[in-house]
Short mmCIF file of C-alpha atoms in Angstrom, two decimals:
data_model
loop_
_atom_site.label_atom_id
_atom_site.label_comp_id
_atom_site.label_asym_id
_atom_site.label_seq_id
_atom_site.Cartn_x
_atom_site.Cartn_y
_atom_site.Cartn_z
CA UNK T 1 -21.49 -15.53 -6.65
CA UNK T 2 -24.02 -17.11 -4.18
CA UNK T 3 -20.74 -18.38 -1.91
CA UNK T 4 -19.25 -14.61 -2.59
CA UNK T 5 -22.18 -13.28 -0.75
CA UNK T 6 -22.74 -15.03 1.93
CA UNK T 7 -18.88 -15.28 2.48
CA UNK T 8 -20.09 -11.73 3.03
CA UNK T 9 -23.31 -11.68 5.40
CA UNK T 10 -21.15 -13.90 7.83
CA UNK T 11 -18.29 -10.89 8.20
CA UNK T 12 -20.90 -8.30 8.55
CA UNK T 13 -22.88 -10.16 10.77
CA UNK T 14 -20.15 -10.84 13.06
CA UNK T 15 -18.31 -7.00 12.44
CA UNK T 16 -21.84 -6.21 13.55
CA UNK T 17 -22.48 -8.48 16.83
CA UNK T 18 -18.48 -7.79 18.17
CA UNK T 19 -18.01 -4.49 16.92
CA UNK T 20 -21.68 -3.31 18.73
CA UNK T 21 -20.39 -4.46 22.12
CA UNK T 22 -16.74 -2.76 21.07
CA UNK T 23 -14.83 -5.84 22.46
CA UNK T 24 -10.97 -5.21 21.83
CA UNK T 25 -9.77 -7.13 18.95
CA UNK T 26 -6.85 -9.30 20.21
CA UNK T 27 -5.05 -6.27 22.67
CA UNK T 28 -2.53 -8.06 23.62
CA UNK T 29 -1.25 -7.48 19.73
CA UNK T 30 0.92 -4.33 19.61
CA UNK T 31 1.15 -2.23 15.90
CA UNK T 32 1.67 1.21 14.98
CA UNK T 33 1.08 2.57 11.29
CA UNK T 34 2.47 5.90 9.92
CA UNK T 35 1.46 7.21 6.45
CA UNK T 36 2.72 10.38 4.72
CA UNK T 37 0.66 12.13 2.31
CA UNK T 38 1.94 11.74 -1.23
CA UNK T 39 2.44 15.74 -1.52
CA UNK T 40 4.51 15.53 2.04
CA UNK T 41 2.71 17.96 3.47
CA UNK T 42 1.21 15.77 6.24
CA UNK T 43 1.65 12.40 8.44
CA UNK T 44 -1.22 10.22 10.20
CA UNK T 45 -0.18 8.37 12.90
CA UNK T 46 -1.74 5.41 14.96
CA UNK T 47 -0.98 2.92 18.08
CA UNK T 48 -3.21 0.07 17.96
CA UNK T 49 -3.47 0.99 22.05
CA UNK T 50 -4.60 4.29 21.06
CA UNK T 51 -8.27 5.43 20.78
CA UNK T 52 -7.07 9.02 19.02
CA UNK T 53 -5.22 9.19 15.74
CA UNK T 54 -2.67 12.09 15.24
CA UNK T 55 -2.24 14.40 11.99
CA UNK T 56 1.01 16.18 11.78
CA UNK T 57 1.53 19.46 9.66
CA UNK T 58 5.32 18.31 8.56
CA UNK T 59 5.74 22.17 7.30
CA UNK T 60 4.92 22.87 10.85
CA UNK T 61 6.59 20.29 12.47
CA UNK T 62 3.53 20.58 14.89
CA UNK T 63 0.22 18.67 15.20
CA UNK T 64 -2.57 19.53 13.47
CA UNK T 65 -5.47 17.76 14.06
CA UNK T 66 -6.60 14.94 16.32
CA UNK T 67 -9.44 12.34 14.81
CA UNK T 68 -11.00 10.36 17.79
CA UNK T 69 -13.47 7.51 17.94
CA UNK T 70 -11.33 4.41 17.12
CA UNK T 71 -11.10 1.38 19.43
CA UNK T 72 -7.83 -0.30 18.39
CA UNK T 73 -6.83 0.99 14.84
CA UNK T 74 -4.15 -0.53 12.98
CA UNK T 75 -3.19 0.45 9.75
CA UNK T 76 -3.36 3.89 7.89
CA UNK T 77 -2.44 4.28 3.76
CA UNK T 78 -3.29 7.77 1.86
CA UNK T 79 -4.93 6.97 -2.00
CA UNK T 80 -2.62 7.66 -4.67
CA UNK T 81 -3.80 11.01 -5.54
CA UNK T 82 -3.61 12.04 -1.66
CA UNK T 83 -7.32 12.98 -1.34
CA UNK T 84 -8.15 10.25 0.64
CA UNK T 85 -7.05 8.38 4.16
CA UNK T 86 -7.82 4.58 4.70
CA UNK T 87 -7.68 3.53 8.26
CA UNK T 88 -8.38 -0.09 9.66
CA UNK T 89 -10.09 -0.72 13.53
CA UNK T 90 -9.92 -4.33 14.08
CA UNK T 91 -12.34 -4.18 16.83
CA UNK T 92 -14.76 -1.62 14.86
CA UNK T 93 -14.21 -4.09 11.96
CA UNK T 94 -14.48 -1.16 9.79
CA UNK T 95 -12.26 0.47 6.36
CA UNK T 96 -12.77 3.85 7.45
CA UNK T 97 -12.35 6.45 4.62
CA UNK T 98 -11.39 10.37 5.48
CA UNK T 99 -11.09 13.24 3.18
CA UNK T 100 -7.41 14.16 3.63
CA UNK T 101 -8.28 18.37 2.93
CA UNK T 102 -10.54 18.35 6.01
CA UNK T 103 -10.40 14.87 7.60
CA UNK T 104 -14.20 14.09 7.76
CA UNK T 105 -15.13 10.61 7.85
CA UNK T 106 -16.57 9.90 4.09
CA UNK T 107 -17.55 6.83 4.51
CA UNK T 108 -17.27 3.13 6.11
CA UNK T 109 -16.81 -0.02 4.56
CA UNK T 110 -17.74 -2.94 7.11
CA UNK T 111 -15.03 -5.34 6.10
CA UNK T 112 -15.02 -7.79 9.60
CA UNK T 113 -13.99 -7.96 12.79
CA UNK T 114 -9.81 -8.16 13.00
CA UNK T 115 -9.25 -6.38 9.67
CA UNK T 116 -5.81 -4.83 9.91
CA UNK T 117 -2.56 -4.28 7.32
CA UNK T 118 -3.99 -2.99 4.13
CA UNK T 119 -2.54 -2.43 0.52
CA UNK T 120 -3.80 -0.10 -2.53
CA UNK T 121 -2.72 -0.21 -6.23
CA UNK T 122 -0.66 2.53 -8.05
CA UNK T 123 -3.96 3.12 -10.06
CA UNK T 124 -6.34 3.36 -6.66
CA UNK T 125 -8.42 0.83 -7.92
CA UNK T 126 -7.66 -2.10 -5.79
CA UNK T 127 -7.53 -2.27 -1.91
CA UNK T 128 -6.43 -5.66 -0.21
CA UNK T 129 -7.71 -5.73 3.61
CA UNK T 130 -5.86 -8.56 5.87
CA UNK T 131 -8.38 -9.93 8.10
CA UNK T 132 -6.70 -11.87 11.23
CA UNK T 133 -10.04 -13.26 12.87
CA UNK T 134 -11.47 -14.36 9.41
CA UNK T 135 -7.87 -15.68 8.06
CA UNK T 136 -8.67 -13.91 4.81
CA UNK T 137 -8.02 -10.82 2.40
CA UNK T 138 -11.00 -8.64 1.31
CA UNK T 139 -10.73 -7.34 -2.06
CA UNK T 140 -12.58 -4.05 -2.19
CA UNK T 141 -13.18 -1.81 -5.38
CA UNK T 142 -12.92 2.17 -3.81
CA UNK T 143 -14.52 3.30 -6.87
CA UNK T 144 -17.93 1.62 -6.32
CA UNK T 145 -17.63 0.61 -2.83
CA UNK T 146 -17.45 -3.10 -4.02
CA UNK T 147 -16.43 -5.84 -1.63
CA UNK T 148 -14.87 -8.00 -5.36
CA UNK T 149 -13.83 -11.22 -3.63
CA UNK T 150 -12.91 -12.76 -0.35
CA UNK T 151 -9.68 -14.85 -0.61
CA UNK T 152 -9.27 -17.39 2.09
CA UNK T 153 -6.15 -19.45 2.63
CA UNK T 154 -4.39 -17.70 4.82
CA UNK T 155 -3.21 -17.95 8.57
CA UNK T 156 -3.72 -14.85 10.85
CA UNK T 157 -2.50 -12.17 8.10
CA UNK T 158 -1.90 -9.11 10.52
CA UNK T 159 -0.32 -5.77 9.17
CA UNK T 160 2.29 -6.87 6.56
CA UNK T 161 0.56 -6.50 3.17
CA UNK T 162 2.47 -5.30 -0.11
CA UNK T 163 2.91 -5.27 -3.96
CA UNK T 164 5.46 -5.87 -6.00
CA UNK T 165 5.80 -2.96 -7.85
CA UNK T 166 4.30 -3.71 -11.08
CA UNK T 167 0.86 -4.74 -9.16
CA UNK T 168 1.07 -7.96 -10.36
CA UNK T 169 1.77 -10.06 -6.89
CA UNK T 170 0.99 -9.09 -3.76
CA UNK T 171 2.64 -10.84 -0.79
CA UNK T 172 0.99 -11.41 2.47
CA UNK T 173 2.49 -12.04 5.91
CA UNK T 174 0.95 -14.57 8.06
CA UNK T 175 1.94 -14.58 11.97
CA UNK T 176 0.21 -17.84 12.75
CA UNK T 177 2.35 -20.10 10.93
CA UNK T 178 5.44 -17.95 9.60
CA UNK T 179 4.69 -18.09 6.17
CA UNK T 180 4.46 -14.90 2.88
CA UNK T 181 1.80 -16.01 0.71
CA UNK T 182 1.81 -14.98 -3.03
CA UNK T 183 -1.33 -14.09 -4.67
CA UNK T 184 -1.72 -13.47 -7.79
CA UNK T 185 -3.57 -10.15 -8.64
CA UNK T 186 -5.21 -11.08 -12.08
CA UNK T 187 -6.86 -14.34 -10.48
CA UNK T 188 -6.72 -13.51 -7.05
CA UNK T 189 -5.77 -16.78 -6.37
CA UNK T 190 -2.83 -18.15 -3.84
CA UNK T 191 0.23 -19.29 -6.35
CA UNK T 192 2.83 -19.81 -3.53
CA UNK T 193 4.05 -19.46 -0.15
CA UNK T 194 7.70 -18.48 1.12
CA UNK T 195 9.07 -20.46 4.56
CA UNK T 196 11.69 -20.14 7.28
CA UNK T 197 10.34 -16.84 9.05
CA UNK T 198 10.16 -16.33 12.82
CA UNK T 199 7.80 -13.69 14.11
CA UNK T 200 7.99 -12.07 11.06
CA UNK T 201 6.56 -8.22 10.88
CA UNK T 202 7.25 -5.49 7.73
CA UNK T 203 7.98 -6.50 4.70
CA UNK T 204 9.03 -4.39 1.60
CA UNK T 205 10.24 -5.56 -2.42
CA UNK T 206 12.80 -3.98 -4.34
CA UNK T 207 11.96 -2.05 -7.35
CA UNK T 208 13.09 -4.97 -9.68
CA UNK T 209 10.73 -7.09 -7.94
CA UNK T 210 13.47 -9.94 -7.33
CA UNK T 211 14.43 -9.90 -3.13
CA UNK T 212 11.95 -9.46 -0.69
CA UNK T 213 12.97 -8.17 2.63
CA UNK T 214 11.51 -9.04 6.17
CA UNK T 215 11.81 -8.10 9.58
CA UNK T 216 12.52 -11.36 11.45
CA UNK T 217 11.58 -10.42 15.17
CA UNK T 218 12.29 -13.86 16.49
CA UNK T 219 15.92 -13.91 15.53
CA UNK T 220 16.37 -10.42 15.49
CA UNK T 221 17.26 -10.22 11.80
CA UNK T 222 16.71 -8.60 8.58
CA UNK T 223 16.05 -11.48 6.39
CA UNK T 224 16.83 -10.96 2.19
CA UNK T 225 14.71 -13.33 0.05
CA UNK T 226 15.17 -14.58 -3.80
CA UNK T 227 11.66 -13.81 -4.76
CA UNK T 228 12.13 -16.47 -7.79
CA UNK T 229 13.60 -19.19 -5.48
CA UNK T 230 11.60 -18.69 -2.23
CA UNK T 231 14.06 -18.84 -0.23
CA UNK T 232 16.25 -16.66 2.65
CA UNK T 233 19.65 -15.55 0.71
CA UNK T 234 21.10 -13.59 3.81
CA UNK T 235 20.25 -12.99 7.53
CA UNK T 236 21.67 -9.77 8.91
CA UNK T 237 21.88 -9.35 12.41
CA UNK T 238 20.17 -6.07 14.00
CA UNK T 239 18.62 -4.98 17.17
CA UNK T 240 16.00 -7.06 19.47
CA UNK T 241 12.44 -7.45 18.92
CA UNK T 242 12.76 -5.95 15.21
CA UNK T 243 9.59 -5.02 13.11
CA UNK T 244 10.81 -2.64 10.52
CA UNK T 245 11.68 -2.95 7.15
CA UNK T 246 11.58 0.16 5.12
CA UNK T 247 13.36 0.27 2.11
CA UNK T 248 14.94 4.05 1.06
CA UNK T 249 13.84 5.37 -2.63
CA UNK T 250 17.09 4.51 -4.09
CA UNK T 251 17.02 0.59 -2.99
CA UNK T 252 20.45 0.82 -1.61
CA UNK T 253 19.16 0.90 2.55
CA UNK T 254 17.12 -1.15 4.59
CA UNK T 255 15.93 0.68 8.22
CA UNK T 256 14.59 -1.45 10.82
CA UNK T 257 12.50 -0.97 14.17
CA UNK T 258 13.48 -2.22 17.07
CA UNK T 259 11.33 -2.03 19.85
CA UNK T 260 13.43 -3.43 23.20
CA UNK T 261 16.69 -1.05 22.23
CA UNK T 262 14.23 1.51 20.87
CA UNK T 263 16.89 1.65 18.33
CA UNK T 264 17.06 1.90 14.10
CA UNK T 265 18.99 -0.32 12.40
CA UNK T 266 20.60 0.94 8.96
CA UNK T 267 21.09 -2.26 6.34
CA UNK T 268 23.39 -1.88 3.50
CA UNK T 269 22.05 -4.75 0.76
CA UNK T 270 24.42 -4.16 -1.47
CA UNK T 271 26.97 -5.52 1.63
CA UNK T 272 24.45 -7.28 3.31
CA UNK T 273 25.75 -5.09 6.39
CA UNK T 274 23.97 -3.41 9.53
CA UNK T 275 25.90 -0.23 9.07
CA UNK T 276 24.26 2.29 11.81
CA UNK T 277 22.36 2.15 14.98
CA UNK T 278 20.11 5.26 15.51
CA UNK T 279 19.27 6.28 19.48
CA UNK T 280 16.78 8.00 20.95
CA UNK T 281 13.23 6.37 19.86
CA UNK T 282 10.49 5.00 22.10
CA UNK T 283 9.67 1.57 20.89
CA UNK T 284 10.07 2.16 17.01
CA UNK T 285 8.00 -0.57 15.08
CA UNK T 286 7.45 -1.04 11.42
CA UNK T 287 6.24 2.56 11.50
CA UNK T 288 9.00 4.41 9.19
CA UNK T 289 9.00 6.22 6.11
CA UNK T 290 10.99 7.68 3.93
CA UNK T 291 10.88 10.92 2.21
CA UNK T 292 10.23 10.23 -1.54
CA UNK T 293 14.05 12.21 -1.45
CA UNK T 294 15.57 9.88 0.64
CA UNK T 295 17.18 12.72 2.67
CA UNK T 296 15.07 12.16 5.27
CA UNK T 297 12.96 9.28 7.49
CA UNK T 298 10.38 9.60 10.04
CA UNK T 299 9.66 7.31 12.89
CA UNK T 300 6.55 6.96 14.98
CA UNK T 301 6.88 6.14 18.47
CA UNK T 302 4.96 4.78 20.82
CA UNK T 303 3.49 8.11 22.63
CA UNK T 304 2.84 8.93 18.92
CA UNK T 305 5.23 11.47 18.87
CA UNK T 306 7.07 10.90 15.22
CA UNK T 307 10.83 11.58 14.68
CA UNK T 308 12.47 13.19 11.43
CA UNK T 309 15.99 11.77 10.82
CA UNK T 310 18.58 12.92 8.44
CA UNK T 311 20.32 10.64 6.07
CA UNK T 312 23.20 12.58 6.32
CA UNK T 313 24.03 12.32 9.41
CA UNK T 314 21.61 9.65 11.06
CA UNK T 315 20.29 12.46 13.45
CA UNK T 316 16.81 13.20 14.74
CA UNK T 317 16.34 16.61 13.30
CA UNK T 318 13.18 17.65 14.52
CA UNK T 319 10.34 15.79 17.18
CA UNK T 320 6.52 16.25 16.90
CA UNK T 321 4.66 15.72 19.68
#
């Protein structure tokens, strides 16, 4: 417990000494982050080279509100009931929290300097925070405001942070050596790693929890891993400089970002096939989500402007700006 909390005093007390003096965390690293509230009725959007986040009426198709103040924010989740927005600054070193009915900053949670991708439980009460500086994941209790452990082991964990979808793993990307390490949620202790990656960005799991899939940016591939085995089954070839790797509702698609053909690529995994390539984006990233449908995606682009694009037809359908 004594280790826990001093583990503790050193991330405040450097959040506090960097953050003061609002020194950009790392700006030469490029991220975007859309979330869509769990009722649909609204997107937040973020570019890491962006002081402003954006809040998008998707009735409307218009914008609805602007939230300024951040210094290089990087990754934005809603809480499973929708009342609440989480929203990472890696040079702030702050979890900021926002009421999602009038977006007033609730509260902060001073988590370090470099925290970035972050992942919440089904049930709300569990929220993993990557920190890149630190080369840890902060376990934090929303509930009470709890910082619950600090789990160290890791190697420059940026945005990609996920469960499997039973809550029992969760899987964290590391840039600075190429590896997804498995932690085990019960313990919170590292069981495993998976190898082979290059530059890799997004991640997502499939509903069984078997095959992992992972935007390979350094080959330009969509990589499909055997959970089980740990290792790549299939490379599929898509654009250049991919990040994305959404998965649709039903399982059956993959969509990737690719930033230099500011392109989407479409992935059939049951045919392990790039199927469609989607014009007309500015530098899509791992910014893309589905509607809980699947009839539609949206796609946040660099001027953080987002995109809504028909399954049907692999159109853009309507363009907020």
């Amino acid at each position: 417990m004594k280790s826990l909390r001093f583990k503790i005093s050193l991330i405040v007390l450097s959040f506090t000494i960097k953050a003061f003096a609002q020194v950009p965390f790392d700006g030469d690293i490029k991220n975007n982050s859309l979330a869509v509230s769990p009722d649909e009725k609204i997107a937040v959007a973020s570019y890491s080279d962006s002081t402003e986040i954006k809040i998008y009426d998707l009735s409307k198709a218009e914008l609805k509100t602007t939230i300024k103040g951040f210094v290089n924010p990087r990754n934005i989740l809603f809480s499973p009931d929708g009342k609440l927005i989480y929203i990472t600054d890696s040079s702030l070193g702050y979890l900021m929290v926002y009421d999602s009915d009038n977006y007033q900053l609730i509260k902060k949670y001073p988590v370090g300097y470099g925290a970035f991708g972050t992942a919440i439980s089904n049930d709300g009460k569990q929220l993993f925070i990557n920190n890149e500086a630190a080369n840890t994941v902060t376990l934090v209790n929303p509930g009470t405001s709890e910082v619950k452990n600090i789990i160290t082991g890791f190697h420059q964990p940026r945005q990609g942070v996920k469960f499997n979808p039973d809550n029992t793993k969760l899987y964290v990307t590391n840039f600075g050596n190429d590896h997804i390490t498995i932690v085990d949620v019960k313990t919170q202790k590292i069981e495993g790693e998976m190898e082979g990656f290059n530059k890799i960005r997004a991640i997502s799991i499939s509903k069984d929890g078997k095959t992992l899939y992972a935007a390979n940016s350094g080959t330009n591939e969509l990589l499909m891993v055997d959970i089980a085995g740990k290792n790549i089954i299939h490379r599929i070839q898509v654009g250049k400089d991919n990040y994305g790797a959404s998965l649709s509702p039903d399982g059956k698609l993959v969509l990737s970002g690719n930033k230099i053909d500011n392109t989407i690529s479409v992935v059939d995994v049951k045919t392990n096939k790039n199927i469609q390539t989607i014009k007309g984006f500015k530098e899509p990233r791992q910014a893309i989500v589905f509607s809980k449908d699947g009839k539609f995606f949206y796609v946040l682009n660099n001027d953080l402007s987002v995109d809504k694009v028909s399954m049907a037809n692999y159109k853009i359908v309507q363009s907020m700006k």
